[in-house]
Short mmCIF file of C-alpha atoms in Angstrom, two decimals:
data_model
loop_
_atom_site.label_atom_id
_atom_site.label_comp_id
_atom_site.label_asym_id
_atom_site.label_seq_id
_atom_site.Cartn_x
_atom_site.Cartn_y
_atom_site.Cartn_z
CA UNK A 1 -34.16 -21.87 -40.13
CA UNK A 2 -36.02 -20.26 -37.58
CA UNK A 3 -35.50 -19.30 -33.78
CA UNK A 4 -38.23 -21.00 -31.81
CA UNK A 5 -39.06 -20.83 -27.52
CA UNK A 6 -41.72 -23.22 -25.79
CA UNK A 7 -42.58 -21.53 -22.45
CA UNK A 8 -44.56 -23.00 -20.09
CA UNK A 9 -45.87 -20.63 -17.46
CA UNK A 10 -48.96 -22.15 -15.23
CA UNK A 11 -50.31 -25.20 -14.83
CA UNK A 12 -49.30 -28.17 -12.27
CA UNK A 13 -49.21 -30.92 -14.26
CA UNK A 14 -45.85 -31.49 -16.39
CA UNK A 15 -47.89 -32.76 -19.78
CA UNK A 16 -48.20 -29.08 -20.28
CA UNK A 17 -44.80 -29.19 -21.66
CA UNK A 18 -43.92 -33.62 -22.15
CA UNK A 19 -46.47 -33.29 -24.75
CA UNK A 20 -44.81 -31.13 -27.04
CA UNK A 21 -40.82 -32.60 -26.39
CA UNK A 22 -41.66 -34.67 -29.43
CA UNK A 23 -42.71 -31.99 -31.34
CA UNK A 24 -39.85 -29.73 -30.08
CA UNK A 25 -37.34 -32.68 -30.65
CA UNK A 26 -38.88 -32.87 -34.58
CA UNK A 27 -38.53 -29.09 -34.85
CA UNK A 28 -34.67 -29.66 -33.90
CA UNK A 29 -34.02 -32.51 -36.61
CA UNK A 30 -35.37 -30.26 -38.93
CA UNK A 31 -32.38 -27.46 -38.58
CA UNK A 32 -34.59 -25.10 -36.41
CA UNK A 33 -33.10 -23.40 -32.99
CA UNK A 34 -35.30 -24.22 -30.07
CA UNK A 35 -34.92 -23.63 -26.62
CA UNK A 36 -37.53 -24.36 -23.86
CA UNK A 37 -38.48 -22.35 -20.86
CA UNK A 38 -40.35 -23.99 -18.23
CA UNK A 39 -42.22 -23.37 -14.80
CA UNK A 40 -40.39 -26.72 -14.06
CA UNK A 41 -37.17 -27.26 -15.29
CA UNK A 42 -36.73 -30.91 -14.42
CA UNK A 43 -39.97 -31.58 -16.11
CA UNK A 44 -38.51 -33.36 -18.84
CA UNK A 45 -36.50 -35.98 -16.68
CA UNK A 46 -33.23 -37.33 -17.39
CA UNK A 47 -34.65 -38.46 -20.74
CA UNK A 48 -34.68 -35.15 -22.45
CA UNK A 49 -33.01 -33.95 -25.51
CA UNK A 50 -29.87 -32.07 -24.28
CA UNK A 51 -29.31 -30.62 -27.74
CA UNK A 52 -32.29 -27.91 -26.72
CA UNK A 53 -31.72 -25.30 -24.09
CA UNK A 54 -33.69 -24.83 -20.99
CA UNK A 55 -34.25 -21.85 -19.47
CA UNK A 56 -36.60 -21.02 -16.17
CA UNK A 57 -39.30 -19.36 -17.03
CA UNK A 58 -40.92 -16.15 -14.91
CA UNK A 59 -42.88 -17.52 -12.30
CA UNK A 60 -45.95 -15.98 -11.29
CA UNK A 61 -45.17 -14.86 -7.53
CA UNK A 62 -48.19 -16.90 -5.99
CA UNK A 63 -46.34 -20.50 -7.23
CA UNK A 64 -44.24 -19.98 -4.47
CA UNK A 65 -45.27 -20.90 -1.37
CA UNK A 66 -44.29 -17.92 0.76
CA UNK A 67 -46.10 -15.79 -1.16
CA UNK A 68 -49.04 -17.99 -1.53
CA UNK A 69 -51.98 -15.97 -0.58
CA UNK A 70 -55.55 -17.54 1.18
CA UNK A 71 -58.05 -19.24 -1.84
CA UNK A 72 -61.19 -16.60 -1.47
CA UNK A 73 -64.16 -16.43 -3.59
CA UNK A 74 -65.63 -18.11 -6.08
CA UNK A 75 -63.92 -19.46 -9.88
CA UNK A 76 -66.26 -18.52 -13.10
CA UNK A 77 -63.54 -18.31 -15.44
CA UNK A 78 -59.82 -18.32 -16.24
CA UNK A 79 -59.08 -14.75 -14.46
CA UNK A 80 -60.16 -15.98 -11.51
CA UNK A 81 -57.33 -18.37 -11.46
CA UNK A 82 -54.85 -15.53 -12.73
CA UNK A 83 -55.98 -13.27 -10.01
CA UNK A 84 -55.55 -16.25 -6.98
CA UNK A 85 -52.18 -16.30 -8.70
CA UNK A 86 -51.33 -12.82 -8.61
CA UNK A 87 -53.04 -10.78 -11.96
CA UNK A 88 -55.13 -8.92 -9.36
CA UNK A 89 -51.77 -7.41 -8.12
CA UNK A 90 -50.20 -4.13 -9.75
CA UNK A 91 -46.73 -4.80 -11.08
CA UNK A 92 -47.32 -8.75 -11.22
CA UNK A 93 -47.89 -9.10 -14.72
CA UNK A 94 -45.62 -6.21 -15.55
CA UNK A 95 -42.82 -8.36 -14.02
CA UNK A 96 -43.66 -11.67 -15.21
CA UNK A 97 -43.88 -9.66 -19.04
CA UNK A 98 -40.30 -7.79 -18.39
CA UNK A 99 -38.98 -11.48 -17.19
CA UNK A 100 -40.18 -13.34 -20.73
CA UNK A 101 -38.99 -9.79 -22.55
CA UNK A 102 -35.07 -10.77 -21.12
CA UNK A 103 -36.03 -14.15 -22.21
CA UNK A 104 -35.99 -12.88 -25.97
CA UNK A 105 -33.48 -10.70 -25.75
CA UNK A 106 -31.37 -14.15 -24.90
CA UNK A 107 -32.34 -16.13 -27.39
CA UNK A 108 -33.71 -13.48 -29.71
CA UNK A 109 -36.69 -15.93 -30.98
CA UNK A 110 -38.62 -15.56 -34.40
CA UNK A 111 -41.68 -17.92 -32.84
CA UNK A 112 -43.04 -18.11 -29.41
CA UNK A 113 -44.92 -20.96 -28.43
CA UNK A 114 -46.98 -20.58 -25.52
CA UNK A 115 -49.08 -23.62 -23.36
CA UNK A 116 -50.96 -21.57 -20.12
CA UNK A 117 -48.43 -18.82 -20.91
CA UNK A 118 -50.66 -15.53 -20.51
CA UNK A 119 -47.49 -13.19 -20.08
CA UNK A 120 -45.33 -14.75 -22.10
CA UNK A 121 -48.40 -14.01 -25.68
CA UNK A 122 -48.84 -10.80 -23.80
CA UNK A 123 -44.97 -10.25 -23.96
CA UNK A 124 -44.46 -11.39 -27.46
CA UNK A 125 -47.17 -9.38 -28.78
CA UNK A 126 -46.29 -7.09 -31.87
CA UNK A 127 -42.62 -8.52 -31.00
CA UNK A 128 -42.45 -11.81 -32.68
CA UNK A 129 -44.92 -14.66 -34.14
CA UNK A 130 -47.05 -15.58 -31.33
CA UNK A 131 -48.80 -19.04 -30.99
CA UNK A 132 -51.05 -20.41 -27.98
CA UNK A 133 -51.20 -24.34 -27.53
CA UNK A 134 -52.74 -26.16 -25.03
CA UNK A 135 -56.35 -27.65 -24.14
CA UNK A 136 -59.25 -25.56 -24.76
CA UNK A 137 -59.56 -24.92 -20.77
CA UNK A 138 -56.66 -22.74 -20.86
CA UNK A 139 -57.28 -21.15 -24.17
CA UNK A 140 -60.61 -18.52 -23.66
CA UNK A 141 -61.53 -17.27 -27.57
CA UNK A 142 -59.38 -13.72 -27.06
CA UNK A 143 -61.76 -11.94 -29.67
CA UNK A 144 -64.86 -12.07 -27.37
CA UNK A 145 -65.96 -8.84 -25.56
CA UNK A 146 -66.26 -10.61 -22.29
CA UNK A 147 -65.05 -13.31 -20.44
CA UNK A 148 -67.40 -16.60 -20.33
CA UNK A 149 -69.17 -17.82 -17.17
CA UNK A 150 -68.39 -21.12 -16.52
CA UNK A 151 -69.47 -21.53 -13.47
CA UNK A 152 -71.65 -18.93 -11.18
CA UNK A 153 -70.39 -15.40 -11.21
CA UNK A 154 -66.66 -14.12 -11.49
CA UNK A 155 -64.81 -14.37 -7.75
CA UNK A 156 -62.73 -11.63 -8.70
CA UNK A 157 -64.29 -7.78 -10.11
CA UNK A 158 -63.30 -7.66 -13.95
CA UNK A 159 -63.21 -3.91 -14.33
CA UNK A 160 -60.51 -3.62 -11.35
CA UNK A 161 -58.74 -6.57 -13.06
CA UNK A 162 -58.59 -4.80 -16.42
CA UNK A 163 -57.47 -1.87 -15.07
CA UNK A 164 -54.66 -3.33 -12.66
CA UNK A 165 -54.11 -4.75 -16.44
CA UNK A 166 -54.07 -1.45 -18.23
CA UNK A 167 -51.93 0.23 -15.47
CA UNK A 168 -48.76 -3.03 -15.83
CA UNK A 169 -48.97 -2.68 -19.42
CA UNK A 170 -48.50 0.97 -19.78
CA UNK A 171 -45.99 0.81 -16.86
CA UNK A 172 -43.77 -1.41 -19.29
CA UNK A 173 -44.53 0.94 -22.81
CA UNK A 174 -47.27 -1.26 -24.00
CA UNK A 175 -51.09 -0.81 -25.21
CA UNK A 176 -53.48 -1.21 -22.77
CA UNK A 177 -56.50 -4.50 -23.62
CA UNK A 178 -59.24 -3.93 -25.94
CA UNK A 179 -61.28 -6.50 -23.03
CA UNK A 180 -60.35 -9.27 -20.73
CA UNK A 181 -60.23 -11.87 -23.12
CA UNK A 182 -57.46 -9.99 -25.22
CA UNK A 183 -55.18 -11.19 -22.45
CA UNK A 184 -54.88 -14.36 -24.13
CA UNK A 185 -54.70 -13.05 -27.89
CA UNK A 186 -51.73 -14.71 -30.21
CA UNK A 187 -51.21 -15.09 -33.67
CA UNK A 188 -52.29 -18.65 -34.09
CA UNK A 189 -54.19 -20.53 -31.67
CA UNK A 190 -53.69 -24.50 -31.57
CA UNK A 191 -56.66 -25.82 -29.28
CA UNK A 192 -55.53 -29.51 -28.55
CA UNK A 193 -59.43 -30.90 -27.68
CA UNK A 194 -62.42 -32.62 -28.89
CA UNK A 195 -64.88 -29.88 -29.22
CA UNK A 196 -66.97 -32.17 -27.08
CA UNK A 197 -64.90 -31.38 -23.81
CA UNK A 198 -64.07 -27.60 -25.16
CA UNK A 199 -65.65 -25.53 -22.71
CA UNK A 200 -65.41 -22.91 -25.01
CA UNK A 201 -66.94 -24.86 -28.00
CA UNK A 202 -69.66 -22.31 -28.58
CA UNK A 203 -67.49 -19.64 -28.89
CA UNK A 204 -64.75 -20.95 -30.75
CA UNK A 205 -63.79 -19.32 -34.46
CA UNK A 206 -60.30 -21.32 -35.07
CA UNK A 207 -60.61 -25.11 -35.95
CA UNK A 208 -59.34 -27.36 -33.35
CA UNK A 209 -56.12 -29.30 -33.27
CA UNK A 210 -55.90 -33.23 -32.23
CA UNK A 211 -55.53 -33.25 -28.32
CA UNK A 212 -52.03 -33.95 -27.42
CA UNK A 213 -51.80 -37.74 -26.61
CA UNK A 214 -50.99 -40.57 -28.96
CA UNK A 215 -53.12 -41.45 -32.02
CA UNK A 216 -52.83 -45.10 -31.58
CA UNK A 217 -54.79 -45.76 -29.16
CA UNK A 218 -56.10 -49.31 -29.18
CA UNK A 219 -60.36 -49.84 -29.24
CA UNK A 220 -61.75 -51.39 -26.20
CA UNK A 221 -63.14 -54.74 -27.18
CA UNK A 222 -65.59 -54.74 -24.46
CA UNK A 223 -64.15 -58.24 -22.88
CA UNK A 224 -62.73 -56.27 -20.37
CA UNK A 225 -63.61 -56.59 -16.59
CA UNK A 226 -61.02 -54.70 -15.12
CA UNK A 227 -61.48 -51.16 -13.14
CA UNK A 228 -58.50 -48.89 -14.06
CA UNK A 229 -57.79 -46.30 -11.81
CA UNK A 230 -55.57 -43.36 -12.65
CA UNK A 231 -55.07 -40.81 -9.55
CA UNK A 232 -53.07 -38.92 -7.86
CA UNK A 233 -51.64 -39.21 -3.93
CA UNK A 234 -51.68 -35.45 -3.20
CA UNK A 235 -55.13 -34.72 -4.17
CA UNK A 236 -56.49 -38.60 -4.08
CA UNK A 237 -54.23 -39.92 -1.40
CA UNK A 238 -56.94 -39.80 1.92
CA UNK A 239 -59.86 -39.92 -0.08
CA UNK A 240 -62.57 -42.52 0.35
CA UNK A 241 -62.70 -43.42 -3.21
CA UNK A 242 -59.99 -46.26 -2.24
CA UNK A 243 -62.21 -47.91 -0.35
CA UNK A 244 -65.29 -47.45 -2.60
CA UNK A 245 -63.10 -49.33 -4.87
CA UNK A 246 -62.61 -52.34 -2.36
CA UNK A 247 -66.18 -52.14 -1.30
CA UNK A 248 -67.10 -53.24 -5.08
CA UNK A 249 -65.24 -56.65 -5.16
CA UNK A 250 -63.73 -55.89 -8.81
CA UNK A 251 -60.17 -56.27 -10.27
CA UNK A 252 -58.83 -53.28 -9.99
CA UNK A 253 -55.64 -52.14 -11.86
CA UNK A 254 -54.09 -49.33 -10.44
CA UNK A 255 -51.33 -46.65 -11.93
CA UNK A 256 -49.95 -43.52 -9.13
CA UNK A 257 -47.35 -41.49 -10.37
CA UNK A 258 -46.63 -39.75 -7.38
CA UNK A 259 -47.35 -42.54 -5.05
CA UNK A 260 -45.19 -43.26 -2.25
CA UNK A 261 -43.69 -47.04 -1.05
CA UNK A 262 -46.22 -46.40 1.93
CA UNK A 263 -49.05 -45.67 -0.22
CA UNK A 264 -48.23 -48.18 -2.76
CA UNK A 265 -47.93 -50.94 -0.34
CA UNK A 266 -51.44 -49.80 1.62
CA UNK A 267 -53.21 -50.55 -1.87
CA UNK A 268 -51.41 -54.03 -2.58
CA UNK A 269 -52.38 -54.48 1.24
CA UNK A 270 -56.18 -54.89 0.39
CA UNK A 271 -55.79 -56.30 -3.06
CA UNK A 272 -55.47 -53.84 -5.70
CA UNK A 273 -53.14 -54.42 -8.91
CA UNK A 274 -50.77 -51.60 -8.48
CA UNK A 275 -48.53 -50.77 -11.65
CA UNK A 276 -44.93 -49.11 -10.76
CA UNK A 277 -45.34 -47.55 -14.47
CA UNK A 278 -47.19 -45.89 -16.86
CA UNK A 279 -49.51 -48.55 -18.65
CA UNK A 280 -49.84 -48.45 -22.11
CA UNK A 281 -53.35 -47.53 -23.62
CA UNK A 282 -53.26 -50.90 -25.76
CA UNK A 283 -53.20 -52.39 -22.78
CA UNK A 284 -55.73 -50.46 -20.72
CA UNK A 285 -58.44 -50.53 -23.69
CA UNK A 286 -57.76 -54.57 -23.77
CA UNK A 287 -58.58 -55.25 -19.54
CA UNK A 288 -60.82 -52.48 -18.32
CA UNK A 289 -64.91 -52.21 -18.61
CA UNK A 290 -64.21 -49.05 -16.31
CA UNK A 291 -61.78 -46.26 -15.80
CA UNK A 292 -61.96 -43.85 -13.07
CA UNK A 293 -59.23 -41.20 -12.93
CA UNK A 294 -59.35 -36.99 -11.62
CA UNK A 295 -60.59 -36.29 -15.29
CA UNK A 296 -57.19 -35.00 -16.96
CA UNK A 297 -57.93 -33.82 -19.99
CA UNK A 298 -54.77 -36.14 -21.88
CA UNK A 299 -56.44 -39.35 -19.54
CA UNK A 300 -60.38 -38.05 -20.60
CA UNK A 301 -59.34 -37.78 -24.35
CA UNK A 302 -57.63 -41.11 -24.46
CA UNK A 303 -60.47 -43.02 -22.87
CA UNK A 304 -62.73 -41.70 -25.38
CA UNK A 305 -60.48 -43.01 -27.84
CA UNK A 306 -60.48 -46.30 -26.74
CA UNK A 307 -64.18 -46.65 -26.32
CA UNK A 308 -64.03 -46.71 -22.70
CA UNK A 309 -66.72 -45.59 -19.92
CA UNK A 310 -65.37 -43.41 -17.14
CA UNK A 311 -65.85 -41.99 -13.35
CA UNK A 312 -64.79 -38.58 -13.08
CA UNK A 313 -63.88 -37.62 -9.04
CA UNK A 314 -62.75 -34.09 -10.10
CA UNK A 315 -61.69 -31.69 -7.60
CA UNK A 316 -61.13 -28.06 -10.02
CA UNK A 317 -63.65 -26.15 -12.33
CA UNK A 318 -61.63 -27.84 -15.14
CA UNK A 319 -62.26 -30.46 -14.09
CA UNK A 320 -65.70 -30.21 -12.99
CA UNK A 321 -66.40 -29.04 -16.72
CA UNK A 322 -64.62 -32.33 -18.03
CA UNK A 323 -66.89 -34.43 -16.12
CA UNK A 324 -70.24 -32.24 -16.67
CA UNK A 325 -69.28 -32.55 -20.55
CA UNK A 326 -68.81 -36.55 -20.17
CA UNK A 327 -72.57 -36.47 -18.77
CA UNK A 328 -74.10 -34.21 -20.82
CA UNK A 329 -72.55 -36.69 -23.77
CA UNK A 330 -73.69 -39.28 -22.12
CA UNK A 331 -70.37 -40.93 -22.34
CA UNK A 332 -69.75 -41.44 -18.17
CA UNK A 333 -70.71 -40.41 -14.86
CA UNK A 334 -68.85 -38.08 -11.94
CA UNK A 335 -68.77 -36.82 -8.35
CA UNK A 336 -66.58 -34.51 -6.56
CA UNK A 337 -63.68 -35.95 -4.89
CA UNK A 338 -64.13 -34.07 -1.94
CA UNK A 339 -67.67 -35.33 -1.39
CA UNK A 340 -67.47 -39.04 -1.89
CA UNK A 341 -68.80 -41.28 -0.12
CA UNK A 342 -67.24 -45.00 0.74
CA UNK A 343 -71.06 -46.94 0.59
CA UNK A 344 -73.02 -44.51 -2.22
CA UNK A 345 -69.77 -44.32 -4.72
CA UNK A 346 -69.21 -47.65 -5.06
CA UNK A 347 -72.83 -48.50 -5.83
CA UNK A 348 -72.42 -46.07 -8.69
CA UNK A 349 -69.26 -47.41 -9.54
CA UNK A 350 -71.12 -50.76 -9.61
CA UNK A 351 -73.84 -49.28 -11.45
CA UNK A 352 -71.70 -47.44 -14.12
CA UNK A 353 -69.69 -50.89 -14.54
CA UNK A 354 -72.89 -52.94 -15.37
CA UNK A 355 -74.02 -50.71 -17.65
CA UNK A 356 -74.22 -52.36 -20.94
CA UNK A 357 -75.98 -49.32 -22.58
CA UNK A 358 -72.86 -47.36 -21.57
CA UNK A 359 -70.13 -49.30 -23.05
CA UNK A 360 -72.10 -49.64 -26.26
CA UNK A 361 -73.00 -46.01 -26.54
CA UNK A 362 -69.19 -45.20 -25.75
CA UNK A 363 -67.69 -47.99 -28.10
CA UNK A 364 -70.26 -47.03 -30.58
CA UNK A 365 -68.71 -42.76 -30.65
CA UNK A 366 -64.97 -43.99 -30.34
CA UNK A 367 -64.35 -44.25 -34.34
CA UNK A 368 -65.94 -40.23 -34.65
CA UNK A 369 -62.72 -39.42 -31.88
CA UNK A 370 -60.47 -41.39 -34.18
CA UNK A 371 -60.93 -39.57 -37.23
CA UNK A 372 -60.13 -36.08 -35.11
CA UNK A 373 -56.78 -37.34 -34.69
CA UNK A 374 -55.20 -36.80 -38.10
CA UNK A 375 -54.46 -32.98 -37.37
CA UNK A 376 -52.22 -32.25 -34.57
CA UNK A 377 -50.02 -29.42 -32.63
CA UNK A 378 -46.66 -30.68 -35.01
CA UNK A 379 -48.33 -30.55 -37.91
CA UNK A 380 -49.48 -26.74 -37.36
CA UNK A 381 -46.42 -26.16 -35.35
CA UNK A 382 -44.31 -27.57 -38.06
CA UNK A 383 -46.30 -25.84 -40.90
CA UNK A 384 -45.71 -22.18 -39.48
CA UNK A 385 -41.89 -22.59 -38.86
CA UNK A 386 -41.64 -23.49 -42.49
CA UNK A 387 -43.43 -20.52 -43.31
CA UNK A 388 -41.28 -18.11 -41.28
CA UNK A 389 -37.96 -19.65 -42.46
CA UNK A 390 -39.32 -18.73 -46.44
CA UNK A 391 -40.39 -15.53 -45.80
CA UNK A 392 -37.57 -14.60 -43.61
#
């Protein structure tokens, strides 16, 4: 049986690593070490599987907050974001890499599975089998020369980057990059996406995996007339999207998961539906004519499933490329969260909830997101870890 670590490096939301427990869990029944090492170690909640290990993961020093630095410059692609967390500093990766490399000397692993783990790929490189999961966002193609532009020009000067890059590797005995993009090289990548929302769709060589959320989810039959809103308080919390909402008269259902008793009670206060748990997607797909939500790729994915029209109030280029790929489908509309406004977003919220054209061009593409659903991260996951215990 084979030796395998889940790391989970970057990233603020925990689905980077609930998403795979299951898988991890299945991996377990099956005879196969695991262990898990997370940027969050109580991710899993009081739920989890104590059978499988958890170590802390190397943290990248810019997750902390005293070492946070000031957000400067632009973001045009996924460096950017390593840099504001620390790539553009010598020694950072070099220390993150020498953390992961007394990772494996502890559990001595014969697969590494990665989701937004740059170092940890880097680390395993030429050391072990190497596999990157994850959404297409945080997955660039590593055989490219360059890094894309997604948006504008790079905040961030690539040739100091690679060579601040070079000068960690060698530091620690290892080979310097071919490019940028080699950063994120592994030995199998699993791209959990529709290649509708892949920002790297035109670029992509490796077929992509199933997106991460459950299969099942139930059609909308487009009775509906609620307004579901999925959101967040520490990025949603003060914005005027809440009283867009009220301004449009609907039912709307509402589901928080960080929200607070004060916050909870302020929505009940002016007549929102406010759910203290998660609600199931049957049930979503079987009330709404609308979602709105931060555009999460697991939330984005599932309404597309279920046939559903969306608002997108994103507030990250991840985001931001989410919602631009909803519109340029013409599957749902967007602003950004920090520009809303109380009167104009809850006409288009209005407008985007009468829009019978909408829900029948979004019911009408739901059964071509079904069919993607058959080939998933377990399957692959699964599939290699029976391969390394035969060969080994």
């Amino acid at each position: 049986m084979a030796r395998i670590l889940i790391g989970w490096e970057l990233g603020a939301n925990r689905g980077h690593i609930v998403r795979i427990a299951p898988v991890a869990a299945k991996l377990r029944s099956l005879g196969h070490d695991v262990a898990f090492a997370l940027q969050q170690v109580d991710s899993l909640g009081l739920a989890r599987d104590t059978s499988i290990p958890v170590f802390q993961a190397p943290l990248w020093p810019r997750l902390l907050a005293s070492a946070a630095m000031p957000v400067r410059g632009d973001v045009s692609t996924l460096i950017d974001i390593l840099c504001r967390l620390g790539l553009d500093k010598p020694g950072t990766l070099a220390a993150v890499m020498s953390g992961w490399d007394a990772l494996f000397s502890a559990w001595r692993p014969d697969i590494v599975v990665g989701d937004f783990a740059p170092a940890l790929m880097c680390a395993a490189h030429g050391r072990t089998v190497s596999i990157s999961a994850g959404t297409g966002f945080v997955q660039p193609p590593s055989h490219l020369d360059e890094m894309p532009r997604l948006a504008g020009e790079p905040g961030f000067d690539e040739s100091i980057v690679l060579d601040t890059i070079d000068a960690d590797l060698r530091s620690i005995g290892r080979q310097p990059l071919r490019a940028l993009p080699a950063l994120f090289a592994a030995d199998h990548h699993f791209v959990e996406t529709f290649a509708e929302v892949d920002p790297y769709d035109a670029f992509r060589v490796s077929a992509l995996c199933a997106p991460g959320i459950a299969p099942g989810v139930f059609e909308a039959s487009g009775s509906g007339d609620e307004i579901f809103v999925y959101g967040f308080v520490a990025t949603m919390g003060r914005s005027p999207l809440w009283e867009s909402l009220r301004k449009t008269g609907k039912r709307v259902r509402i589901y928080v998961p960080d929200s607070t008793p004060e916050f909870t009670a302020e929505l009940r206060r002016v007549g929102f539906i406010v759910e203290a748990n998660p609600v199931s997607w049957h049930d979503i797909a079987r009330r709404s004519r609308l979602v709105v939500s931060h555009g999460g790729h697991g939330f984005l994915c599932s309404a597309l499933l279920a046939g559903l029209p969306q608002m997108v109030t994103y507030y990250d280029l991840e985001k931001q490329l989410h919602a631009g790929a909803l519109a340029t489908a013409g599957l749902g509309h967007s602003v950004q969260l920090y520009h809303i406004d109380a009167d104009s977003f809850a006409a288009a919220i209005l407008a985007a909830y009468d829009d019978d054209a909408l829900a029948e061009r979004v019911r009408a593409v739901a059964p071509t997101f079904a069919v993607r659903m058959k080939s998933g991260l377990a399957d692959r996951l699964l599939a290699v870890a029976s391969g390394n215990t035969q060969s080994a």
